[in-house]
Coordinates of C-alpha atoms and ligand atoms in Angstrom, one line a residue:
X1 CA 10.1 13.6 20.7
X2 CA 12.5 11.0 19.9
X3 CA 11.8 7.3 18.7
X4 CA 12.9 5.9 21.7
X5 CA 10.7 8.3 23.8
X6 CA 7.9 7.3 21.3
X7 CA 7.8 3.8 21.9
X8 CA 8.4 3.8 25.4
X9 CA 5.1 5.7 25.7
X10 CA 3.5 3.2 23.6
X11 CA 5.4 0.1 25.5
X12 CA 4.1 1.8 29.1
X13 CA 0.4 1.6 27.7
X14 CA 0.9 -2.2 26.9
X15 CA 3.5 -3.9 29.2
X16 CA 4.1 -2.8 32.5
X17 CA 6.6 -0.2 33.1
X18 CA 7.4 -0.2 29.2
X19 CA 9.7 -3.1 29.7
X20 CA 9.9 -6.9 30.3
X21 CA 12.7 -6.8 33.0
X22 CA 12.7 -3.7 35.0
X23 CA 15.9 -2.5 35.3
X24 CA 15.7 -2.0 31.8
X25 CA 13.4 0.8 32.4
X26 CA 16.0 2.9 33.7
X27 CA 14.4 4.0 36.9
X28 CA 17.1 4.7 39.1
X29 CA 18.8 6.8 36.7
X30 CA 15.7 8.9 35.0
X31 CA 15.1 9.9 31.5
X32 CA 13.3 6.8 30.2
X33 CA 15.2 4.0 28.6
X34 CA 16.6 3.7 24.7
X35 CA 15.2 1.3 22.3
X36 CA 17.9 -0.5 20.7
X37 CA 17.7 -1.7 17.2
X38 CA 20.9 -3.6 16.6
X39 CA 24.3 -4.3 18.2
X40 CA 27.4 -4.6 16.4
X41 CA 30.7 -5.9 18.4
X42 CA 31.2 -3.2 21.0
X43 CA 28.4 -0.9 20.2
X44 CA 24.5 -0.8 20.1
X45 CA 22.5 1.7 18.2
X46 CA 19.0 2.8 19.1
X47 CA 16.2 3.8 17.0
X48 CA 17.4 6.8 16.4
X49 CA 20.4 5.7 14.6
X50 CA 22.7 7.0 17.6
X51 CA 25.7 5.0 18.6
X52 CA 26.7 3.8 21.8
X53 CA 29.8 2.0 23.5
X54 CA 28.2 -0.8 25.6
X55 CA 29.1 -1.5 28.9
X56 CA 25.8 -3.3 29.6
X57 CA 26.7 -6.4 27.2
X58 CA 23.0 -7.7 27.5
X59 CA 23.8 -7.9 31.3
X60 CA 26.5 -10.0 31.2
X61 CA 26.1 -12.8 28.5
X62 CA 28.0 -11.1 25.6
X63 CA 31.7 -11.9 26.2
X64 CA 32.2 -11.7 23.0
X65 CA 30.7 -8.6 21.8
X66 CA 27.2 -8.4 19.9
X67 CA 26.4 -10.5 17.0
X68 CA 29.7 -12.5 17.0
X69 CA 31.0 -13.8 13.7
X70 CA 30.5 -17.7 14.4
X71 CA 28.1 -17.5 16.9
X72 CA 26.2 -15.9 14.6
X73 CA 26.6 -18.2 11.5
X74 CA 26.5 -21.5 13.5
X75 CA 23.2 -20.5 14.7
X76 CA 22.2 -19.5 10.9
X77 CA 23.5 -23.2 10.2
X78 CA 21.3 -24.5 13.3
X79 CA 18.3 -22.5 12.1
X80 CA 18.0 -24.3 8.7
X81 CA 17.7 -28.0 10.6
X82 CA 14.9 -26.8 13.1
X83 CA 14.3 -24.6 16.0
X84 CA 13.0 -27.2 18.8
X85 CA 12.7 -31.1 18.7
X86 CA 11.6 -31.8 22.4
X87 CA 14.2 -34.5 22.0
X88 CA 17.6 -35.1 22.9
X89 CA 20.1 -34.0 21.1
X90 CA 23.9 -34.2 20.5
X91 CA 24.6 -30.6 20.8
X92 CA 23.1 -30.7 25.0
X93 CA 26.2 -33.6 25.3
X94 CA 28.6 -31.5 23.8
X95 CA 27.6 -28.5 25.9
X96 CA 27.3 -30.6 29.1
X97 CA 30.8 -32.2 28.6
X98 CA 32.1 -28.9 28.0
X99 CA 31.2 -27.6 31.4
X100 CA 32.1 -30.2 33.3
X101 CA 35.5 -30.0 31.8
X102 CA 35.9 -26.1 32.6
X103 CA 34.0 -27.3 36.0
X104 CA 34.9 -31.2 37.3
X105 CA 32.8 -30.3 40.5
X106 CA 29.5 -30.7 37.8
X107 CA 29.8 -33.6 37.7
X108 CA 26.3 -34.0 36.0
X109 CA 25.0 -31.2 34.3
X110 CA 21.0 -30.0 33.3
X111 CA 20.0 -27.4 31.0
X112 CA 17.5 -25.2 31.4
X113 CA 16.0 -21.5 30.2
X114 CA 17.1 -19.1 32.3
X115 CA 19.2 -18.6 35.8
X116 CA 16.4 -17.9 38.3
X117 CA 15.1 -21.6 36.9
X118 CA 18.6 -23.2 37.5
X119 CA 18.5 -21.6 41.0
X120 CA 15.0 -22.5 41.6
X121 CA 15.6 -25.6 40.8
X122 CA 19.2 -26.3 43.1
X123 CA 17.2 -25.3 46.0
X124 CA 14.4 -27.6 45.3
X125 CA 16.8 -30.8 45.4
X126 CA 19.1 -29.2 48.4
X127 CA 15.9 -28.9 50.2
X128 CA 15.2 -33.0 49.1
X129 CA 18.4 -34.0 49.8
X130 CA 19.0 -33.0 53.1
X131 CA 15.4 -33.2 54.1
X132 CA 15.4 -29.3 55.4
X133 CA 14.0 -26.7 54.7
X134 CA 16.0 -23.0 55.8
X135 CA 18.0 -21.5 52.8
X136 CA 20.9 -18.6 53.3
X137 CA 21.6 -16.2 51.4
X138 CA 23.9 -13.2 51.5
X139 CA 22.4 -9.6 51.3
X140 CA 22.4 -8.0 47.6
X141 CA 23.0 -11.2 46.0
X142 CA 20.5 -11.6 43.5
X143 CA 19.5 -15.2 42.5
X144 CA 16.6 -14.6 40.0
X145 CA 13.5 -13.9 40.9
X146 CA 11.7 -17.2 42.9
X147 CA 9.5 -16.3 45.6
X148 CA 12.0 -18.2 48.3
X149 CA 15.0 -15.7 47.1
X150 CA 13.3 -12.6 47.2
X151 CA 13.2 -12.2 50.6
X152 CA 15.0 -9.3 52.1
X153 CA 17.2 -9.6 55.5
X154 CA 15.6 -7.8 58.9
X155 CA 18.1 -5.2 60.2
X156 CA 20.7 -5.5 61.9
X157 CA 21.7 -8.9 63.2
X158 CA 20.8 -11.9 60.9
X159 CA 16.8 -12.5 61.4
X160 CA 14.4 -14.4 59.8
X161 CA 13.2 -13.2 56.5
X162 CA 11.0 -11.1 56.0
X163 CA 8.8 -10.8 52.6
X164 CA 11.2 -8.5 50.4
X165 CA 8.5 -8.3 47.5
X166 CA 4.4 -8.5 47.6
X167 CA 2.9 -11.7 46.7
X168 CA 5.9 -13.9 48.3
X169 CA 3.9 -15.4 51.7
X170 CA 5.5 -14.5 54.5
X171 CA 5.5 -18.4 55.5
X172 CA 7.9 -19.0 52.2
X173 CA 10.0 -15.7 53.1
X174 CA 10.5 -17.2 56.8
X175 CA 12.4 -19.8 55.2
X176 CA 15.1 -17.7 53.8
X177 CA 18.1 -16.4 56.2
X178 CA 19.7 -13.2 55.0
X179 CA 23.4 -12.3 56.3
X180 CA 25.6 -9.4 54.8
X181 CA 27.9 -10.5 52.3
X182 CA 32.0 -11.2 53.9
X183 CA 30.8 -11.0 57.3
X184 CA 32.1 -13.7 58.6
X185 CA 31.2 -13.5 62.7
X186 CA 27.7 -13.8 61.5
X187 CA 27.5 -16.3 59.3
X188 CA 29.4 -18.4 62.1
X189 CA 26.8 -17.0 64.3
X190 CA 23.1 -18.0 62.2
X191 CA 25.4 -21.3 61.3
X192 CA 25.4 -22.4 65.6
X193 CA 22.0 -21.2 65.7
X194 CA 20.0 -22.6 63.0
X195 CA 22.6 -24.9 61.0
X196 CA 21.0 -27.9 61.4
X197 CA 18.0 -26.4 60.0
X198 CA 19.7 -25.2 56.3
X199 CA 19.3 -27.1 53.4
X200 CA 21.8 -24.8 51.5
X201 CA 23.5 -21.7 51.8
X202 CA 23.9 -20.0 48.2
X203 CA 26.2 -16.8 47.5
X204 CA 27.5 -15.3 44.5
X205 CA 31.4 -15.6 44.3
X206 CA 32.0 -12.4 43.1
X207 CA 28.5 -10.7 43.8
X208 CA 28.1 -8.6 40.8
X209 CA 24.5 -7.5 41.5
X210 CA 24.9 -4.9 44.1
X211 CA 27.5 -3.6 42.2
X212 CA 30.7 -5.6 42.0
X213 CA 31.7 -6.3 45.4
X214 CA 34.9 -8.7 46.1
X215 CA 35.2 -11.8 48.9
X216 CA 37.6 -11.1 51.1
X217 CA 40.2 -13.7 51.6
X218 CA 38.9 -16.0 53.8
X219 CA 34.9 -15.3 53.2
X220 CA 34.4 -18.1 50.3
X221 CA 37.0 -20.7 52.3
X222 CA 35.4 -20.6 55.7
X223 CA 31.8 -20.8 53.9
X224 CA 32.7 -24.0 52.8
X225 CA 34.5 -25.3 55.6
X226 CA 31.3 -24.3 57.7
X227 CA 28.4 -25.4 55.7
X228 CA 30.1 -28.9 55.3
X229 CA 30.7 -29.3 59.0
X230 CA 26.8 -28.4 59.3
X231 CA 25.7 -30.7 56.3
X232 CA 24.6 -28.0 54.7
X233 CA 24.6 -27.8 50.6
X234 CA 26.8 -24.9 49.0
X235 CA 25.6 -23.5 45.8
X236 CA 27.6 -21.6 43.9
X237 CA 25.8 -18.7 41.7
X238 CA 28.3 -18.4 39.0
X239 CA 25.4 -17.1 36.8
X240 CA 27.9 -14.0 36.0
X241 CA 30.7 -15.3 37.2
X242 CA 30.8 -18.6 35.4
X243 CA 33.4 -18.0 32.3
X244 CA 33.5 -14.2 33.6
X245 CA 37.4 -14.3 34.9
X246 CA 38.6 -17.6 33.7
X247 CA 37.4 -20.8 31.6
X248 CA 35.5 -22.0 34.3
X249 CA 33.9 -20.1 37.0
X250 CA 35.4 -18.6 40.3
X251 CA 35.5 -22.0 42.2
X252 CA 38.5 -22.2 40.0
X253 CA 40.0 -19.4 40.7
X254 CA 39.6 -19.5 44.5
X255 CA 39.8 -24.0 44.3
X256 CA 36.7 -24.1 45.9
X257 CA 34.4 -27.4 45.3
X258 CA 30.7 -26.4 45.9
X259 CA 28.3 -29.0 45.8
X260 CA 25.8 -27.2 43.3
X261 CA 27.0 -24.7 40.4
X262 CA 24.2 -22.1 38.7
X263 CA 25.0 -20.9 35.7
X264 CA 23.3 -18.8 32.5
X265 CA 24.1 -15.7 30.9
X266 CA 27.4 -16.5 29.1
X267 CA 26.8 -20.3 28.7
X268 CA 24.1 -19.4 26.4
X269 CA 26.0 -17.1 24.0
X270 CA 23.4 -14.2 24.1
X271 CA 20.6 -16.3 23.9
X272 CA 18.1 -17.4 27.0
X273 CA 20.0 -20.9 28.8
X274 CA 20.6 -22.0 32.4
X275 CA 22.4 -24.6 34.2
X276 CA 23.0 -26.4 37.1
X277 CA 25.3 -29.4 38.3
X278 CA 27.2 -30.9 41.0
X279 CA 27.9 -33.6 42.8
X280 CA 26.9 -37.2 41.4
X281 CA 24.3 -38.5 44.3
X282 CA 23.0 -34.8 44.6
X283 CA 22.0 -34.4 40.7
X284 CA 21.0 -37.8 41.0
X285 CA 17.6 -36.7 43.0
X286 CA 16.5 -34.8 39.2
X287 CA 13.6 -36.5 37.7
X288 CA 13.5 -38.9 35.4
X289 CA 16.6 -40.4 37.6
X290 CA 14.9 -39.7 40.6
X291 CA 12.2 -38.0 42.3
X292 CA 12.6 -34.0 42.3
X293 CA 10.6 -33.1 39.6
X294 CA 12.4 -30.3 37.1
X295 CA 11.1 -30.0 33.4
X296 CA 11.0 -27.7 30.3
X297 CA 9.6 -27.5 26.9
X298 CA 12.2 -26.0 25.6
X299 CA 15.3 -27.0 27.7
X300 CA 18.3 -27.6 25.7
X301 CA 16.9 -25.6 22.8
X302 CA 18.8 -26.4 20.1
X303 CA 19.8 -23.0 19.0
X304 CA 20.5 -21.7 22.1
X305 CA 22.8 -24.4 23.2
X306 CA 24.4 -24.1 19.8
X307 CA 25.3 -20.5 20.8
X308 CA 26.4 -21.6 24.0
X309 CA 28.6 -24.0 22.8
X310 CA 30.4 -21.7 20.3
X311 CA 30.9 -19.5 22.7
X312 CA 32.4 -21.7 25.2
X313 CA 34.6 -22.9 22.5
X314 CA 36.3 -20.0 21.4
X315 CA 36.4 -19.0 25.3
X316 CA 38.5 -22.2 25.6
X317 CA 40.7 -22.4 22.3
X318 CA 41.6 -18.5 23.1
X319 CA 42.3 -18.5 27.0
X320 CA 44.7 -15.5 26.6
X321 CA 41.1 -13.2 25.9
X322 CA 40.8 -13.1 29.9
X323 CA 44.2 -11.8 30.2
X324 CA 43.7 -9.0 27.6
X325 CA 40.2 -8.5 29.0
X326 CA 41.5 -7.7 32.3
X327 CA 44.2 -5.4 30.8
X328 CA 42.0 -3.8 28.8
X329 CA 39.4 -3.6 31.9
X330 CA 42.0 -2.5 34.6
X331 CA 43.4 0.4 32.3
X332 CA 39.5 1.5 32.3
X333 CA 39.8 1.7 36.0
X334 CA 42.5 2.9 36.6
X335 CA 41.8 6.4 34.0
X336 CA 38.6 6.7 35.6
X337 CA 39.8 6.9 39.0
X338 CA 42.1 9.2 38.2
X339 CA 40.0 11.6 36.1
X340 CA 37.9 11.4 39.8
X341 CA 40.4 11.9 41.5
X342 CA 41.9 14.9 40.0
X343 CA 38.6 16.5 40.5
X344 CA 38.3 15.7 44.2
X345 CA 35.4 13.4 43.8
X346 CA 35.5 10.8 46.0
X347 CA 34.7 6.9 44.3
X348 CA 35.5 3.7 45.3
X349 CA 36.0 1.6 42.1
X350 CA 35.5 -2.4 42.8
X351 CA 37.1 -4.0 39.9
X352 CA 37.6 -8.2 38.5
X353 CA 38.5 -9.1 35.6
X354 CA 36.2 -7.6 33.1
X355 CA 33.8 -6.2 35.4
X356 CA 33.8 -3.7 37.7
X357 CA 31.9 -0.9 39.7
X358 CA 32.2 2.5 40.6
X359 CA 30.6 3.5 43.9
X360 CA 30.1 7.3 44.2
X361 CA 31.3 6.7 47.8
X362 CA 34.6 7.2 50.3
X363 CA 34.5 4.4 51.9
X364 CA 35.4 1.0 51.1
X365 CA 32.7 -1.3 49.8
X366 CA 32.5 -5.0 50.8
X367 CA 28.5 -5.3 51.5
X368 CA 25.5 -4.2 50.6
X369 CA 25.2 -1.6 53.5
X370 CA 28.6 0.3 52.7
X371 CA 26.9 -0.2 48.5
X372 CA 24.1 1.6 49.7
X373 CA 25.8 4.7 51.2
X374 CA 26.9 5.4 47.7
X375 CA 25.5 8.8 46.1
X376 CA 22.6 7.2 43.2
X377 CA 21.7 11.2 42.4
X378 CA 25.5 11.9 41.2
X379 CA 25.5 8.4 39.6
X380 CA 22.2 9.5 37.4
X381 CA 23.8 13.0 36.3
X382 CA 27.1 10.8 35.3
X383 CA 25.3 8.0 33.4
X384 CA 23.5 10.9 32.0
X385 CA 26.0 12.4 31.2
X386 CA 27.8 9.5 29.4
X387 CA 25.1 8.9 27.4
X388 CA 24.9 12.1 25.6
X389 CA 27.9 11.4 24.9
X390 CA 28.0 7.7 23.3
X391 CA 28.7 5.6 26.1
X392 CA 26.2 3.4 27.7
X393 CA 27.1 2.6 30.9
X394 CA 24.5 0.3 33.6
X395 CA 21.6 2.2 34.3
X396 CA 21.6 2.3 38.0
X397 CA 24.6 2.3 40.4
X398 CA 24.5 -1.0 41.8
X399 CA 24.9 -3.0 38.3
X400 CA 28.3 -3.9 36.7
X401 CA 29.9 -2.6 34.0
X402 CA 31.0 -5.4 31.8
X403 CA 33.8 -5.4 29.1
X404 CA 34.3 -7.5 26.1
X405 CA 36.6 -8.9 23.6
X406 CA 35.1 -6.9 20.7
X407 CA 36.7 -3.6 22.9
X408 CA 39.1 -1.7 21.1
X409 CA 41.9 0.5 22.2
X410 CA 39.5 3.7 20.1
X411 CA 36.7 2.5 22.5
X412 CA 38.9 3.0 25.6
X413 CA 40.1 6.0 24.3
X414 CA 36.8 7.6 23.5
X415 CA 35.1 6.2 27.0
X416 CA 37.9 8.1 28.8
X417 CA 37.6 11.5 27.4
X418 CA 33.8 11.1 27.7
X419 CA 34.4 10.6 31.5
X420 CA 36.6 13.3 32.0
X421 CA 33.5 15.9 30.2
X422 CA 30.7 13.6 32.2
X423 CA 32.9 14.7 35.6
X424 CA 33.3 18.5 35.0
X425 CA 29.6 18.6 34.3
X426 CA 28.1 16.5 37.7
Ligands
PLP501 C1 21.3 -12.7 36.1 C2 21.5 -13.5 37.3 C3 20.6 -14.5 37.7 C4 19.2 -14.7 37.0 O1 19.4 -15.2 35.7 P1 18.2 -15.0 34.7 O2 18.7 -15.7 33.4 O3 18.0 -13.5 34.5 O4 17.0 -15.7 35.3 C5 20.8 -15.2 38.8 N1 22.0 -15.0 39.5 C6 22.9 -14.1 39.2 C7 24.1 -14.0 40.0 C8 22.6 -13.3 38.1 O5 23.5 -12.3 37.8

């Protein structure tokens, strides 16, 4: 038995499922998960001293590789002066001004600890300031895990929610509309029907949690064009996107202005952070200023924002790293496919920047329904198979595979020939 297998079986007695997050438990793909005991630039290495190139990157945050140079020694420096004061500090300014520049439609900014609290916490002062209640959301985004955003759509035809998860009353699921992701005769449709009912519709720019899935052209414009003819909040969940594909988020890309911005994951450098912002006399509503209550011990943690910061700081001095990300990332792609290809499997790769997807499917992905056609047994034996042989790729197939700038051109090298051994063998 291997240490990993060891402690898993210990962890499963102890915490439920072995894990604190469960996709970490590598259900989808079987096998149990590795235990990692330390990451280095591109690679992890588990317990048992194997090494793997990451494509996980801590889900996201680590744009920069594991245990970055600076990052690492400015939090060393931050360490020495105190973990938490409780207390403002300079740092939180810094960060806040720093987001606002990459993001002018935050145009006031609040830290918090994580992205589901950020998102929580945008719905609570959409519902306050527009005084309704009905959220939408777009099927296989994931917004964290509050009870009003874990509902699941009905099928078919956009219906009122229905609980997607135990323990989220069906009276707080009601609330939540689900409608597939770039369809846009339906979201004109539940917009006539129950528009002047919703507080806020949220989507993910470039959803990245069903696997990567793209908007098409005129999905993100007409949302906004729509929701503000209704009066209806738009929140934009750039909680992967956010510094993903540019310095900013995707509302730069795509010049979009939503009225509230989520973000986490790279903002906080690796460590746990969240934010949200927006418009002036929407953020205004947040307690102390005024009355939607929002609070945490340890919100704007110093070290944490100190790793944010860094992070976003290098992001901005060194914009060309999304150009060579995307390089790098697109080559990926485009060896994979082929390597597929040649071997008559059919995938559908759905790529952006430095993150991308491949379905084990013909046909074109653009929603969660066409996502969920795609072959999750083939997907296992590949990730399997890519494992044994030093690459860790997302355990399940609706994850994204993210790149970062610690990458080499050895790394792309080596993840391509261990692709074209994981296809002969599945
Ligand atoms: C990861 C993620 C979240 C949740 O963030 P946590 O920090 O895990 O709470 C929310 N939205 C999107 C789009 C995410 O990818």
């Amino acid at each position: 038995m291997s240490i990993s297998q060891e402690l898993y079986f210990k962890s499963s007695q102890l915490i439920p499922g072995g894990v604190n997050s469960p996709v970490r438990a590598w259900t989808a793909v079987g096998g149990g998960p590795l235990f990692i005991a330390r990451g280095q630039g591109s690679k992890i290495y588990d317990v048992d001293g194997k090494e793997y190139i990451d494509y996980v990157l801590s889900w996201g945050p680590l744009i920069l590789g594991h245990a970055y140079k600076q990052v690492v020694e400015g939090i060393k420096k931050q360490l020495e002066k105190g973990l938490s004061y409780g207390a403002p500090t300079e740092q939180e300014l810094i960060l806040a001004e720093l987001i606002r520049e990459a993001m002018p439609s935050m145009e006031m900014v609040r830290l918090v600890n994580s992205g589901t609290e950020a998102i929580m916490t945008a719905l609570r002062i959409a519902r306050a300031y527009t005084g309704r209640k009905k959220i939408l959301k777009f099927e296989g985004c994931y917004h964290g895990h509050s009870d009003s955003l874990l509902a699941r759509a009905g099928s078919g035809l956009a219906t009122l929610g229905i609980p997607g998860c135990p323990g989220v009353p069906e009276e707080v699921a009601s609330l939540t509309l689900t409608i597939p992701y770039n369809d846009l005769n339906t979201l004109k449709e539940i917009i006539n029907v129950h528009g002047d009912d919703i507080a806020a519709a949220i989507v993910e720019p470039v959803a990245g949690n069903m696997g990567v899935v793209i908007p098409e052209k005129e999905f993100l414009p007409e949302l906004r064009r729509l929701t503000q003819d209704k009066g209806i909040l738009l929140i934009f969940d750039e909680v992967i996107t956010g510094f993903r594909f540019t310095w900013g988020g995707w509302q730069n890309v795509v010049g979009i202005s939503p009225d509230l911005t989520c973000l986490g994951k790279i903002i906080g450098g690796g460590l746990p952070i969240g934010a949200l912002g927006g418009k002036r006399d929407i953020m205004s509503l947040l307690a102390p200023l005024g009355p939607v209550y929002q609070a945490g011990t340890l919100s704007g943690n110093p070290v944490a924002t100190c790793a944010g910061l860094i992070t976003l700081q290098i992001l901005r001095e060194r914009k060309d790293i999304y150009t060579s990300l995307a390089d790098f990332t697109g080559t990926l792609c485009r060896e994979i496919e082929q390597i597929f290809t040649h071997r008559g499997l059919a995938i559908r790769i759905n790529h952006m920047g430095s993150m991308f997807t491949i379905f084990f499917t013909e046909e074109k992905v653009r929603d969660f329904a066409s996502a969920a056609r795609s072959d999750v047994k083939r997907y296992a034996q590949f990730f399997q198979e890519m494992i044994r042989q030093g690459i860790y790729p997302p355990p399940s197939q609706f994850e994204a595979w993210f790149t970062s700038i610690a990458h080499t051109a050895d790394d792309l090298e080596k993840t391509i020939a261990a692709c074209r051994r994981a296809v002969d063998l599945i």
